[in-house]
mmCIF file of C-alpha atoms in Angstrom:
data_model
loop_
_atom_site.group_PDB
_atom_site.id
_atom_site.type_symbol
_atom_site.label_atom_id
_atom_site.label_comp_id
_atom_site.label_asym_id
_atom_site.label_seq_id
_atom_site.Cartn_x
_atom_site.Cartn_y
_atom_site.Cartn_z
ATOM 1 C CA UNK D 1 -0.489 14.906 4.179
ATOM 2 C CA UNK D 2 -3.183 17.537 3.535
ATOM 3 C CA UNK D 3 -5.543 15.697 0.923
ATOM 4 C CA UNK D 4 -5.985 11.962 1.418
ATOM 5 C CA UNK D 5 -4.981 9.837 -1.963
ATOM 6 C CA UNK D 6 -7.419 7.823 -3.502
ATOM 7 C CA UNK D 7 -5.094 4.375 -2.337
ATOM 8 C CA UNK D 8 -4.918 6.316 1.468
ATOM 9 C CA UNK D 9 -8.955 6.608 0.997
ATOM 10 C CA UNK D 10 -9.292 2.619 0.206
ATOM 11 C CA UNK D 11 -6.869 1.688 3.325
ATOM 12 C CA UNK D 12 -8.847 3.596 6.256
ATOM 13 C CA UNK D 13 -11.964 2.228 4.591
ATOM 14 C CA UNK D 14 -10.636 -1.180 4.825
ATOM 15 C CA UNK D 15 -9.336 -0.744 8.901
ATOM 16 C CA UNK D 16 -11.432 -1.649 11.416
ATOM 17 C CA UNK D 17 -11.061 1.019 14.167
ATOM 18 C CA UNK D 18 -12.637 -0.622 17.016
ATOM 19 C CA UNK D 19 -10.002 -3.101 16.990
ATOM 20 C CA UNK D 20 -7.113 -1.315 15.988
ATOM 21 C CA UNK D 21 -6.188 -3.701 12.687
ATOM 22 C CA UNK D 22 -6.713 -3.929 8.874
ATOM 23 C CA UNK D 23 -8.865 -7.011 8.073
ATOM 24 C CA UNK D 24 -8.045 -9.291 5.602
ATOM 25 C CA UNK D 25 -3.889 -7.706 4.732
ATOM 26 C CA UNK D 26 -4.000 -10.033 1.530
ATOM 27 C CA UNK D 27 -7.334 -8.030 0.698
ATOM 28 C CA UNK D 28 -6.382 -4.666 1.386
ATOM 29 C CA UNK D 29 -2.956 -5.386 -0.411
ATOM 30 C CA UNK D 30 -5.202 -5.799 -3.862
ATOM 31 C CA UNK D 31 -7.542 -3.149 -2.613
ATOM 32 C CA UNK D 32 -4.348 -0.748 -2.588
ATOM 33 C CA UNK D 33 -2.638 -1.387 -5.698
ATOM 34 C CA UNK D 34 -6.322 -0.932 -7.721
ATOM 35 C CA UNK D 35 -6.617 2.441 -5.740
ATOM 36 C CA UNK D 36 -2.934 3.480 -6.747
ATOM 37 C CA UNK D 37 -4.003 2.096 -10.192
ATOM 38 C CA UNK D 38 -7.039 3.910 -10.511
ATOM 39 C CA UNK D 39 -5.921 7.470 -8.677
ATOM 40 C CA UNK D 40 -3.012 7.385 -11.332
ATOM 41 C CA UNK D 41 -5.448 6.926 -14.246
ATOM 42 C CA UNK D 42 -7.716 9.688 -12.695
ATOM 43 C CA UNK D 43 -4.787 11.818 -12.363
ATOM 44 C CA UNK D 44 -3.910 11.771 -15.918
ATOM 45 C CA UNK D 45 -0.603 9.676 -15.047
ATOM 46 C CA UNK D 46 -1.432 6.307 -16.970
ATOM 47 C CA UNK D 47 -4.111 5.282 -19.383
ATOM 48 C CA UNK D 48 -4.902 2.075 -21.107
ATOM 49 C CA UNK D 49 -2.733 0.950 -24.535
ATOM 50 C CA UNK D 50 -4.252 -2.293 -26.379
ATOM 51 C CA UNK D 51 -5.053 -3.651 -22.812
ATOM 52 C CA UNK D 52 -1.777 -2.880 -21.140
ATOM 53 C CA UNK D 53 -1.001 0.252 -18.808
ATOM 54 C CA UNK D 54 1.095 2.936 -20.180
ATOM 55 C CA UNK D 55 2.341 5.968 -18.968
ATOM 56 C CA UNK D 56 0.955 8.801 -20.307
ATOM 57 C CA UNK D 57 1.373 11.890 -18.270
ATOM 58 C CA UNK D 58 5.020 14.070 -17.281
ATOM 59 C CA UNK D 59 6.370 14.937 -14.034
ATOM 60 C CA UNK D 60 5.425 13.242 -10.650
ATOM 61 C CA UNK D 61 2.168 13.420 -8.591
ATOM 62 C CA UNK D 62 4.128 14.756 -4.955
ATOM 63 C CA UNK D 63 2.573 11.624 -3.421
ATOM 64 C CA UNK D 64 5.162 9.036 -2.776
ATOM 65 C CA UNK D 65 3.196 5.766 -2.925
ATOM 66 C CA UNK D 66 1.808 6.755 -6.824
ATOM 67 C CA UNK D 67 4.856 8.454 -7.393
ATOM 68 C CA UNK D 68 6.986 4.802 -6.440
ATOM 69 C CA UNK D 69 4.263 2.953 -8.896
ATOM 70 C CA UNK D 70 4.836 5.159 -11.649
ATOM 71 C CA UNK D 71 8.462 4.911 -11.683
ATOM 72 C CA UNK D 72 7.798 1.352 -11.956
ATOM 73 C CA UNK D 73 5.762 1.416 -14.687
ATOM 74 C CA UNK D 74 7.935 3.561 -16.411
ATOM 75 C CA UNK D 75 10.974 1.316 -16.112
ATOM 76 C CA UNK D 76 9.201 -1.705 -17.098
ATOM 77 C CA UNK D 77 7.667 -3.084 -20.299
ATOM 78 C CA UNK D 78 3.881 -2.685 -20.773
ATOM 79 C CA UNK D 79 1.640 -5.206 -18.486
ATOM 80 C CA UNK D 80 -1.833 -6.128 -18.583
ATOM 81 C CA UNK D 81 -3.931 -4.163 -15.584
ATOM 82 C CA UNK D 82 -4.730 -7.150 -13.803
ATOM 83 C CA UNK D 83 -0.680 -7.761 -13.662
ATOM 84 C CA UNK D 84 -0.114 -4.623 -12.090
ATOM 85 C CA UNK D 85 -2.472 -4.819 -9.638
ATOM 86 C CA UNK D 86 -1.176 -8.266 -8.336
ATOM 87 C CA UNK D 87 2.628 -7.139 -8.410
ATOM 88 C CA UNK D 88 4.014 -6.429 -4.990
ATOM 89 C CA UNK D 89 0.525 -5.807 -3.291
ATOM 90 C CA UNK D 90 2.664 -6.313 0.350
ATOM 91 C CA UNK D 91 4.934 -3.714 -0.640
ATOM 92 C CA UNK D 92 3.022 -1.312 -1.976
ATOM 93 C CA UNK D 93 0.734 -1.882 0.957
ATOM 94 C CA UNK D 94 3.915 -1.103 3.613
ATOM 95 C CA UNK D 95 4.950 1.575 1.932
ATOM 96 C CA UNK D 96 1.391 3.175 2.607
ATOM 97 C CA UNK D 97 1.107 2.430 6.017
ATOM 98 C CA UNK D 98 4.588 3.805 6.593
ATOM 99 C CA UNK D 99 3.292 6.847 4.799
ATOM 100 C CA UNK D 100 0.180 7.318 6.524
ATOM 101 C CA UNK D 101 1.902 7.237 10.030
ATOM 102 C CA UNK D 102 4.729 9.347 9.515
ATOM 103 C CA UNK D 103 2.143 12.207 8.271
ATOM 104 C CA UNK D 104 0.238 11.411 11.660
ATOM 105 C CA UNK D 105 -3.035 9.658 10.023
ATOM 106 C CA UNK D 106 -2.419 6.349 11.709
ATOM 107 C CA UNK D 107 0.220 5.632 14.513
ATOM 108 C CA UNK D 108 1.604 2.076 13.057
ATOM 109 C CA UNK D 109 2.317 -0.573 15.745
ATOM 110 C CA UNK D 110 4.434 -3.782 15.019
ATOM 111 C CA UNK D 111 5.470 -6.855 16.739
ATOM 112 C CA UNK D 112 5.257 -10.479 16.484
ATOM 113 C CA UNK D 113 1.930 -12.533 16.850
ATOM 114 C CA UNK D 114 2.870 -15.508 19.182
ATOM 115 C CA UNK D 115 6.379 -14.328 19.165
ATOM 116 C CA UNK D 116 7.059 -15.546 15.691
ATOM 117 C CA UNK D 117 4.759 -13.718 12.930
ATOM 118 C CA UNK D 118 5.196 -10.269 12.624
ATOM 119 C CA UNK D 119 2.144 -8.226 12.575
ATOM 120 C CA UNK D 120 1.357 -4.289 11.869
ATOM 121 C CA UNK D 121 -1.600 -2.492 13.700
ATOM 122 C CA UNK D 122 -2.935 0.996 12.625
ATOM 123 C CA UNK D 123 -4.106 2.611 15.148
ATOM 124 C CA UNK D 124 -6.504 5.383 13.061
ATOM 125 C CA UNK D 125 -6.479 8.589 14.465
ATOM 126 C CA UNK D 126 -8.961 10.375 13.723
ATOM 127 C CA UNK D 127 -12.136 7.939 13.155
ATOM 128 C CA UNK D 128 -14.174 10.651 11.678
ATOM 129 C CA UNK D 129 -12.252 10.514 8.722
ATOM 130 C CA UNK D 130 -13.155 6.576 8.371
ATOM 131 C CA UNK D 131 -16.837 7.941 9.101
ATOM 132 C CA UNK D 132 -16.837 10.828 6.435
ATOM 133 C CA UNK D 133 -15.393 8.146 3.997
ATOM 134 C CA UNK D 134 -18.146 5.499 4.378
ATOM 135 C CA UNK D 135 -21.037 8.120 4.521
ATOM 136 C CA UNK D 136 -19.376 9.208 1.166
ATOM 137 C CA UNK D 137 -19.425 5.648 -0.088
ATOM 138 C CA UNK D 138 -23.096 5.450 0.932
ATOM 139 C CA UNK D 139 -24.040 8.435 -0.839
ATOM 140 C CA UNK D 140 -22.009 7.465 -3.754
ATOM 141 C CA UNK D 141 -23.905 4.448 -4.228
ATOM 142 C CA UNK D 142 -27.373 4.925 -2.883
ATOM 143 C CA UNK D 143 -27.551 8.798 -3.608
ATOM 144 C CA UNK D 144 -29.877 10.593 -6.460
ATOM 145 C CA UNK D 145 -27.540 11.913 -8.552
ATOM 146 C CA UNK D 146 -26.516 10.013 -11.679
ATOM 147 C CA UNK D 147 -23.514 8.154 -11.916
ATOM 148 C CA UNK D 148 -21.789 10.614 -14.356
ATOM 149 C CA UNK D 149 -22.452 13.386 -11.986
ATOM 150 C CA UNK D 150 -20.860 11.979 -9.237
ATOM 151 C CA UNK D 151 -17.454 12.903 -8.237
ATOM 152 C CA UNK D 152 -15.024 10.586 -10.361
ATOM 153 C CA UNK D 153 -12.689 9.972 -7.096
ATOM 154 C CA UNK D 154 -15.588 9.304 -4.923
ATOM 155 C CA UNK D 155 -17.366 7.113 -8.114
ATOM 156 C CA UNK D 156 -13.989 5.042 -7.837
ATOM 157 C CA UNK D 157 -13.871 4.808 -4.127
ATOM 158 C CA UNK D 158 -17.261 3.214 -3.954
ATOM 159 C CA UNK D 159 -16.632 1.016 -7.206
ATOM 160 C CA UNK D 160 -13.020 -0.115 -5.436
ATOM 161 C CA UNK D 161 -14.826 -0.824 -2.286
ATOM 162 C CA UNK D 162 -17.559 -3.045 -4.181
ATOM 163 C CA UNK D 163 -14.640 -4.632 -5.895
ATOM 164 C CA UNK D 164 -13.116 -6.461 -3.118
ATOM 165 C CA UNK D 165 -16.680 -6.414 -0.854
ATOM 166 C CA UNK D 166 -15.137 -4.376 1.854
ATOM 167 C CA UNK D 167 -16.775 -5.713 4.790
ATOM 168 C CA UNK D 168 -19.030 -3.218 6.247
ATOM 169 C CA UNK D 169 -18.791 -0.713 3.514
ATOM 170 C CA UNK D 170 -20.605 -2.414 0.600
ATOM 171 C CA UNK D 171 -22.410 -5.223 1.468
ATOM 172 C CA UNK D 172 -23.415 -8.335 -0.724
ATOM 173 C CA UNK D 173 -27.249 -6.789 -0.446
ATOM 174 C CA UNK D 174 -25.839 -3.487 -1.857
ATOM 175 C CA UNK D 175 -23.771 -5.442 -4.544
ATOM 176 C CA UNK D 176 -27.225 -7.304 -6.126
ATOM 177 C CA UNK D 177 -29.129 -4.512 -5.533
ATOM 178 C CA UNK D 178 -26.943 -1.572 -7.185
ATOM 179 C CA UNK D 179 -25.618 -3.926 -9.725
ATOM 180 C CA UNK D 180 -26.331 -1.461 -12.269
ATOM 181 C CA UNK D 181 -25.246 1.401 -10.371
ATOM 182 C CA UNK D 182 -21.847 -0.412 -9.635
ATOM 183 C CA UNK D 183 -20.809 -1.158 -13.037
ATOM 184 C CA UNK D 184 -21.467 2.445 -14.113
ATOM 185 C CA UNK D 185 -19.396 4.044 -11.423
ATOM 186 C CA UNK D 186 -16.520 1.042 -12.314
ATOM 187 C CA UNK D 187 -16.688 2.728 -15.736
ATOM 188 C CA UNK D 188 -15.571 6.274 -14.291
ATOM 189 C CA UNK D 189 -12.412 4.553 -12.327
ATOM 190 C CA UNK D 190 -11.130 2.904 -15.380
ATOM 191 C CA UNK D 191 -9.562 -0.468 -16.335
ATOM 192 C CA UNK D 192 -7.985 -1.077 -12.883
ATOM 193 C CA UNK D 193 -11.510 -1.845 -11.159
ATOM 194 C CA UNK D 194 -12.552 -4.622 -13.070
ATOM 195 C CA UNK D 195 -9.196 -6.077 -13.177
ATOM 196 C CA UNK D 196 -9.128 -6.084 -9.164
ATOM 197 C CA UNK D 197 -12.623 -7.198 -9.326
ATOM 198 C CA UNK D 198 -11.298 -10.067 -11.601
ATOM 199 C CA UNK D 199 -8.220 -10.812 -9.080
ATOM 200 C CA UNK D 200 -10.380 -10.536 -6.086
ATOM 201 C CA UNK D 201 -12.831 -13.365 -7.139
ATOM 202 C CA UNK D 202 -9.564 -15.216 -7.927
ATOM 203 C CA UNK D 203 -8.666 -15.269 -4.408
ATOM 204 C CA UNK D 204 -11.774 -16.140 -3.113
ATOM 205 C CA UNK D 205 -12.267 -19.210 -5.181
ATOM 206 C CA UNK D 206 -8.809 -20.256 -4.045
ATOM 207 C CA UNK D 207 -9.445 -19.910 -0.733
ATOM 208 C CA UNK D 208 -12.767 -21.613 -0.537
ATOM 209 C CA UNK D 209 -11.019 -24.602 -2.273
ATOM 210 C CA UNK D 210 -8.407 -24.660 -0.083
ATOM 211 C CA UNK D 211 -11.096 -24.433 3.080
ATOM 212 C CA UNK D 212 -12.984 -26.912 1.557
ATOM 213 C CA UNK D 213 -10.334 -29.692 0.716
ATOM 214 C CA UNK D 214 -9.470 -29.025 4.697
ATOM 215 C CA UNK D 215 -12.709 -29.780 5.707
ATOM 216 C CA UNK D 216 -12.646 -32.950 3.922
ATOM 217 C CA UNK D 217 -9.053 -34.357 5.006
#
C-alpha cells in the first residue's frame, strides 16, 4: 500500500497504539464507511443525486475497500447518504483491517475475549504514521490558512474526525471552539460528513438511554 486511503487515514487515527486496540469498534465502523464515503466523493467516484448517492465516475479506484463499496453502490438502487454509511459498518470495517495488515501497516491479532467473544487487535506498526496524521489534523483545524486552501483530503480527515469526536484527536474544547471552522471543512468532504455526524449523535443518544435506564433498574 504506498499512499494511505482516506478510510485507512480515519482507522489509524481512531487506534490507540499504546494499547494495541481500536476504541470504540461500533465507532470506528461509522467512522470508516463516512471515510470510504467521502474518499469516493473526493475521488470523483460518487456524487450526490436529489439526496441519494450515485455513481458518477468509470473504472475502479485500485483500492479494494472503495473499490468493494462502489460495486455496491452500483448494483443497488439509489440510498440516502446516511443509509450508506450505516450499511455493513462491521464489514466494511474487516475488510480494512484485513487490508491494512496484509500490506504490513498493522499486524492484526485475533482471539476470543474470555474464551467466548472474538476480538481483533492492530498492532500499528509504524506509530509515526498515527503521529504525522494527528499533527495533520491539528494543523488542519487550528492552522492559518483558510478552509478552502486547505488540502480537501486532509479538510475531510479533520471534519471525519470531529464527526464522531475521535477521542484524543478532536476534542469537545476544539469542537465549540472551531465550530465555524468545522462546518466549513465538512463542506469540502461532502454529504457523507454530516450524515455520519447525524448517525453518530444517533448512537450516542441510544447509548446514554440505554446507560441511563440501567442505572435506574
Amino acid at each position: 500500500m504506498t499512499e494511505l486511503s482516506l478510510p485507512a487515514k480515519a482507522y489509524l487515527l481512531a487506534c490507540d497504539v499504546g494499547k494495541n486496540k481500536l476504541r470504540d469498534r461500533r465507532r470506528a465502523g461509522l467512522l470508516i464507511r463516512g471515510a470510504a464515503l467521502t474518499d469516493l466523493v473526493l475521488r470523483g467516484r460518487v456524487a450526490d443525486a436529489d439526496g441519494r448517492v450515485a455513481v458518477s465516475g468509470a473504472g475502479q479506484t485500485g483500492d479494494l475497500v472503495l473499490d468493494e463499496m462502489l460495486a455496491e453502490i452500483a448494483a443497488e438502487s439509489p440510498g440516502k447518504w446516511k443509509w450508506w454509511v450505516r450499511k455493513d459498518a462491521r464489514g466494511t470495517l474487516e475488510a480494512l483491517e484485513s487490508q491494512l495488515d496484509t500490506a504490513g501497516v498493522i499486524e492484526l491479532k485475533t482471539g476470543r475475549t474470555l474464551g467466548l467473544f472474538p476480538s481483533r487487535r492492530p498492532n500499528v506498526r509504524d506509530t509515526a504514521t498515527v503521529d504525522r496524521l494527528r499533527a495533520t489534523v491539528d494543523q488542519t483545524l487550528r492552522g492559518p490558512s483558510p478552509a478552502s486552501d486547505v488540502d480537501a483530503s486532509d479538510a475531510a480527515l479533520t471534519a471525519l474526525a470531529a464527526a464522531v469526536e475521535l477521542k484524543g484527536v478532536v476534542s469537545g474544547k476544539d469542537r465549540r471552539q472551531y465550530k465555524d471552522r468545522i462546518e466549513e471543512l465538512t463542506e469540502r468532504g461532502g454529504d457523507a460528513v454530516p450524515a455520519l455526524r447525524k448517525l453518530f449523535r444517533e448512537l450516542r443518544a441510544v447509548r446514554a438511554s440505554a446507560a441511563a435506564s440501567s442505572g435506574g433498574s
